[in-house]
XYZ file of C-alpha atoms in Angstrom:
387
model
C 2.541 26.078 9.400
C 0.431 24.675 6.565
C 2.205 23.264 3.474
C 2.161 25.461 0.378
C 1.041 24.138 -3.019
C 3.799 23.575 -5.572
C 1.544 24.494 -8.491
C -1.938 25.578 -9.525
C -3.877 23.423 -11.968
C -5.476 26.594 -13.330
C -2.194 27.045 -15.218
C -3.181 24.059 -17.392
C -5.905 26.142 -19.039
C -5.117 26.652 -22.691
C -2.938 23.541 -22.911
C -3.896 20.295 -24.609
C -3.235 18.168 -21.545
C -5.553 15.266 -20.845
C -6.375 13.277 -17.722
C -6.375 9.503 -17.577
C -8.289 7.656 -14.865
C -5.892 5.328 -13.040
C -7.751 4.050 -9.985
C -9.515 4.900 -6.761
C -10.040 4.008 -3.140
C -12.699 4.887 -0.619
C -11.499 8.474 -0.133
C -9.425 9.436 -3.198
C -9.264 9.099 -6.968
C -6.027 8.970 -8.963
C -5.434 10.374 -12.446
C -2.453 10.675 -14.751
C -1.846 14.036 -16.443
C -0.879 13.416 -20.077
C 0.650 16.069 -22.330
C 0.565 15.467 -26.113
C 4.032 15.068 -27.620
C 3.664 18.268 -29.652
C 2.954 20.244 -26.474
C 6.105 18.886 -24.848
C 8.308 19.940 -27.760
C 6.706 23.367 -28.334
C 6.062 24.482 -24.760
C 6.747 28.007 -23.520
C 8.353 28.817 -20.184
C 5.044 28.667 -18.266
C 4.078 25.297 -19.728
C 7.611 24.016 -19.126
C 7.380 24.803 -15.419
C 4.087 22.976 -14.845
C 5.230 20.052 -17.013
C 8.407 19.692 -14.952
C 6.355 19.698 -11.755
C 3.935 17.053 -13.059
C 6.678 14.842 -14.500
C 6.790 11.429 -12.786
C 3.776 12.129 -10.586
C 0.114 11.198 -10.395
C -2.748 13.513 -9.449
C -4.660 12.370 -6.376
C -7.915 14.183 -5.660
C -10.420 13.767 -2.815
C -13.793 12.127 -3.304
C -16.954 14.019 -2.462
C -18.950 13.143 0.664
C -16.247 11.314 2.649
C -14.954 11.883 6.171
C -11.307 11.933 5.082
C -9.069 14.751 6.263
C -8.416 17.647 3.841
C -5.251 17.222 1.779
C -3.337 20.095 3.476
C -3.901 18.388 6.844
C -2.881 15.008 5.408
C 0.351 16.463 4.019
C 1.134 18.367 7.210
C 0.738 15.127 9.194
C 2.955 13.292 6.707
C 5.663 15.947 6.991
C 5.521 16.355 10.779
C 4.762 12.808 11.984
C 5.702 10.293 9.269
C 8.818 11.690 7.580
C 10.818 12.272 10.806
C 10.593 8.542 11.572
C 12.882 7.814 8.601
C 16.450 9.087 8.294
C 16.137 9.424 4.506
C 12.461 10.142 3.731
C 13.274 11.206 0.162
C 14.558 7.706 -0.507
C 12.253 5.711 1.793
C 8.837 7.312 1.220
C 6.709 7.918 -1.876
C 6.911 11.690 -2.182
C 3.808 13.871 -2.291
C 3.143 17.577 -2.802
C 0.132 19.816 -2.450
C -1.414 21.229 -5.628
C -4.205 23.762 -5.964
C -7.225 22.483 -7.856
C -9.347 24.414 -10.321
C -13.115 24.146 -10.757
C -12.861 23.626 -14.497
C -10.349 20.801 -13.974
C -12.586 19.189 -11.347
C -15.471 19.302 -13.826
C -13.240 17.692 -16.439
C -12.242 14.924 -14.029
C -15.866 14.230 -13.125
C -16.765 13.990 -16.819
C -14.048 11.334 -17.207
C -15.433 9.420 -14.231
C -18.907 9.526 -15.734
C -17.587 8.010 -18.953
C -15.703 5.327 -16.999
C -18.507 4.640 -14.535
C -19.544 1.253 -15.915
C -15.965 0.005 -15.524
C -15.603 1.162 -11.924
C -16.101 -0.961 -8.844
C -19.814 -1.350 -8.160
C -19.745 0.401 -4.783
C -17.686 3.281 -6.209
C -19.926 3.950 -9.209
C -21.523 7.373 -9.153
C -18.989 8.890 -6.735
C -17.360 12.134 -7.846
C -14.358 14.345 -7.238
C -15.007 16.798 -4.431
C -15.053 20.520 -5.147
C -12.018 20.898 -2.903
C -9.361 23.579 -3.000
C -6.427 21.165 -2.950
C -5.302 17.820 -4.284
C -1.991 16.005 -4.113
C 0.773 15.190 -6.565
C 2.070 11.730 -5.675
C 5.278 10.141 -6.931
C 4.445 7.587 -9.628
C 5.783 4.164 -8.603
C 4.348 2.282 -11.559
C 6.556 0.647 -14.154
C 8.475 3.237 -16.189
C 9.455 0.803 -18.920
C 7.908 -2.485 -20.113
C 10.731 -4.631 -18.720
C 10.647 -3.072 -15.253
C 9.933 -5.424 -12.349
C 7.434 -4.061 -9.831
C 6.617 -5.615 -6.468
C 3.809 -4.316 -4.256
C 2.971 -5.643 -0.802
C 1.768 -4.629 2.654
C 4.447 -5.258 5.324
C 1.767 -5.159 8.061
C 2.954 -6.116 11.594
C 6.722 -6.647 11.472
C 6.959 -7.627 15.156
C 4.736 -9.691 17.472
C 1.931 -7.719 19.099
C 3.052 -6.152 22.401
C -0.414 -6.783 23.845
C -0.456 -10.501 23.011
C -0.258 -13.086 25.830
C 3.247 -14.184 26.838
C 2.308 -17.684 25.628
C 1.435 -16.459 22.100
C 2.492 -18.636 19.188
C 1.114 -16.330 16.507
C 1.799 -12.749 15.484
C -1.058 -10.256 15.239
C -1.541 -10.787 11.506
C -1.612 -14.594 11.697
C -3.933 -14.449 14.728
C -6.309 -12.140 12.869
C -6.241 -14.356 9.763
C -7.024 -17.368 11.962
C -9.957 -15.452 13.472
C -11.234 -14.467 10.036
C -11.066 -18.047 8.745
C -12.548 -19.408 11.961
C -15.454 -16.987 11.683
C -16.004 -18.090 8.090
C -15.924 -21.715 9.221
C -18.512 -21.129 11.940
C -20.859 -19.521 9.447
C -20.472 -22.332 6.913
C -23.766 -24.028 6.183
C -22.491 -27.429 5.059
C -19.807 -29.978 5.893
C -18.334 -29.437 2.444
C -17.789 -25.733 3.157
C -16.343 -26.594 6.552
C -13.898 -29.026 4.971
C -12.777 -26.351 2.495
C -12.229 -23.865 5.276
C -10.102 -26.343 7.228
C -7.987 -27.232 4.176
C -7.126 -23.652 3.214
C -3.611 -22.553 2.321
C -2.015 -21.041 5.471
C -1.748 -17.232 5.249
C 1.680 -15.728 4.693
C 3.300 -14.414 7.868
C 4.747 -10.863 7.592
C 7.420 -11.656 10.186
C 9.116 -13.597 7.390
C 10.107 -10.365 5.597
C 12.736 -9.460 8.184
C 13.586 -13.052 9.068
C 14.550 -13.470 5.399
C 17.613 -11.300 6.015
C 19.210 -14.060 8.077
C 17.143 -17.220 7.523
C 17.376 -19.124 4.219
C 14.102 -20.891 5.101
C 12.269 -17.586 5.552
C 13.803 -16.224 2.353
C 12.535 -19.285 0.497
C 9.025 -18.767 1.899
C 8.997 -15.098 0.885
C 10.098 -15.987 -2.642
C 7.516 -18.785 -2.777
C 4.782 -16.302 -1.869
C 5.498 -14.104 -4.884
C 3.362 -14.692 -7.961
C 3.292 -12.745 -11.183
C -0.059 -11.083 -11.813
C -1.957 -11.293 -15.054
C -0.903 -7.826 -16.130
C 0.630 -7.593 -19.582
C 4.140 -6.216 -19.949
C 3.054 -2.709 -20.854
C 2.747 0.705 -19.301
C -1.051 0.520 -19.330
C -2.989 0.255 -16.102
C -6.613 -0.651 -15.579
C -9.431 0.952 -13.617
C -10.403 -0.419 -10.233
C -12.351 -3.640 -10.001
C -13.610 -5.599 -7.022
C -10.558 -7.864 -7.279
C -8.194 -4.899 -7.697
C -9.734 -1.998 -5.744
C -6.894 0.479 -6.238
C -6.822 0.182 -9.997
C -3.049 0.259 -10.482
C -2.033 -3.328 -11.133
C 1.410 -4.344 -9.883
C 3.661 -6.624 -11.910
C 4.039 -8.854 -8.872
C 1.890 -9.347 -5.796
C 2.545 -11.042 -2.493
C -0.773 -12.786 -2.011
C 0.733 -16.186 -1.309
C -2.017 -17.982 -3.198
C -1.556 -20.618 -5.868
C -3.978 -19.203 -8.421
C -2.412 -20.597 -11.555
C -0.417 -17.484 -12.383
C 3.245 -17.848 -13.447
C 5.722 -17.706 -10.583
C 9.108 -16.189 -9.870
C 10.821 -18.901 -11.899
C 9.649 -17.053 -15.039
C 11.206 -13.733 -14.020
C 14.500 -12.762 -15.679
C 17.344 -14.192 -13.586
C 19.018 -10.794 -13.148
C 15.845 -9.379 -11.616
C 15.489 -12.449 -9.392
C 19.017 -11.952 -8.067
C 18.403 -8.233 -7.491
C 15.161 -8.931 -5.619
C 16.771 -11.616 -3.442
C 19.630 -9.251 -2.620
C 17.144 -6.542 -1.644
C 15.180 -8.928 0.573
C 18.410 -9.970 2.329
C 19.969 -6.560 2.762
C 17.387 -3.750 2.600
C 17.268 -1.191 5.397
C 13.728 0.016 4.648
C 11.817 -2.775 6.409
C 14.054 -2.667 9.522
C 13.410 1.091 9.675
C 9.663 0.464 9.426
C 9.866 -2.191 12.155
C 11.807 0.170 14.438
C 9.248 2.916 13.859
C 6.387 0.532 14.665
C 8.129 -0.616 17.857
C 8.936 2.904 19.004
C 5.239 3.785 18.954
C 3.895 0.540 20.391
C 2.052 0.639 23.696
C 3.452 -1.486 26.505
C 1.517 -4.739 27.108
C -0.411 -3.051 29.922
C -1.576 -0.304 27.541
C -0.918 3.391 27.135
C -2.835 6.638 27.289
C -1.062 8.071 24.248
C -3.704 7.224 21.683
C -2.199 9.383 18.935
C 0.966 7.269 19.098
C -1.156 4.151 18.781
C -2.884 5.653 15.740
C 0.491 6.418 14.149
C 1.698 2.880 14.864
C -1.414 1.465 13.202
C -0.899 3.753 10.211
C 2.595 2.287 9.808
C 1.062 -1.202 9.861
C -1.336 -0.382 7.035
C 1.146 1.080 4.559
C 2.159 -0.320 1.165
C 5.699 -1.053 0.019
C 6.669 -0.637 -3.635
C 9.870 -2.200 -4.979
C 10.765 -1.262 -8.546
C 13.730 -2.841 -10.329
C 14.808 -1.302 -13.632
C 17.823 -0.997 -15.875
C 20.004 2.062 -15.434
C 21.777 3.964 -18.200
C 24.793 1.617 -17.984
C 22.788 -1.588 -18.315
C 22.926 -2.427 -14.622
C 19.923 -2.835 -12.360
C 18.616 -0.157 -10.012
C 16.346 -1.008 -7.081
C 13.943 1.599 -5.685
C 11.900 0.751 -2.589
C 9.424 3.173 -1.011
C 6.491 3.201 1.401
C 3.105 4.700 0.522
C -0.450 4.878 1.931
C 0.592 6.738 5.065
C -2.328 9.143 5.329
C -3.544 10.439 8.666
C -6.240 8.185 10.105
C -9.286 9.133 12.137
C -8.035 7.287 15.212
C -11.004 8.371 17.331
C -13.315 6.445 15.002
C -11.001 3.412 14.733
C -9.762 3.121 18.318
C -12.665 1.029 19.583
C -12.346 -1.324 16.630
C -8.596 -1.805 17.206
C -9.063 -2.479 20.909
C -12.104 -4.684 20.324
C -10.282 -6.831 17.782
C -7.338 -7.286 20.146
C -9.678 -8.488 22.893
C -11.351 -10.929 20.500
C -7.981 -12.377 19.497
C -6.893 -12.779 23.120
C -10.147 -14.136 24.517
C -10.695 -16.482 21.568
C -7.247 -18.055 21.920
C -6.193 -16.984 18.427
C -2.806 -15.648 19.553
C -2.054 -19.031 21.161
C -3.595 -21.187 18.458
C -6.080 -22.906 20.780
C -9.318 -22.051 18.958
C -11.562 -25.049 18.236
C -11.319 -26.315 15.591
C -7.785 -25.030 15.166
C -7.110 -23.070 11.991
C -3.948 -24.064 10.168
C -1.395 -21.218 10.091
C 2.308 -20.996 9.373
C 3.384 -18.163 11.643
C 7.113 -17.548 11.929
C 6.689 -17.583 15.709
C 5.974 -21.319 15.315
C 7.999 -22.480 12.341
C 10.931 -20.167 13.025
C 11.362 -21.492 16.542
C 11.339 -25.042 15.194
C 13.952 -24.264 12.548
C 16.235 -22.610 15.082
C 15.955 -25.540 17.496
């Protein structure tokens, strides 16, 4: 049974609402629906209903000329395949609802994009909103108030790859990062470039997220990987750029790079304590790990390719952690997963399998590529710390 839309954007006709471009990806564009203050205070019952529905949500609409699934199919997949993997999806997942689009609204959105085109990412310029029947209302996980603390990161592979060799010393993510850096090294045209590639900062290992719940060393490495971004302490967001392709800029990112930005030592101590407590005690990442493991193929492989596609979807999601003051002056922590759209597994299957073969045959799982790329995988450092 197909999901039903919660509202129709045609009901916005006659209101003074405006749309604000927030960001975009390859398949979707995100807008904020803004009602003038006078409309909020003088609304009638019809306006009140649509305003209540739009409150705390962003409008996500499909781009024209992409191969992405229609939004009703995306939502149906989310409800039937993603949500059941979590015992409290309302709390664990960024909520989304179907909304019926209107041709006049789509035209309005495209006019906004045209005005913003020069500020958009170069390869996104000129793309438009599709004349689709449906879009999606997505829970807004941006900062609600200027002092809110927002963390955004990709958990990626939370367990070692089940298809890796038994002698593996790297997880899938660290092996892939080693391959990427090794490939860059091989294509370097000078000794200077080669030297830079060999002296890179080791990539952050996602196995540390769960290890941080019991290992002080892992907790320290997770905290060390957190850097404040250059965003100002305001509610404003910026359009997508090449450096920030989704447009919405988090207050904190987990890129693990020393790029001169202020670190966690400049975050209010109460927020630091709340974040550390969440890292040590959260149940969200263990749930995500369990879901990934339950769908993993055995090392010898599996014929259930849809399960593999779902497992890979869970490894490409985004985690938002928002810490804010509650009405009593205490701190409230909200943590949710997003970016769990249905993937075209038939198109991606060969790439996934091909990459796994490259990592195995090239010795990247075992760290025997020549020259060896420096990594700091928990499968190596964690074993040494426990010894």
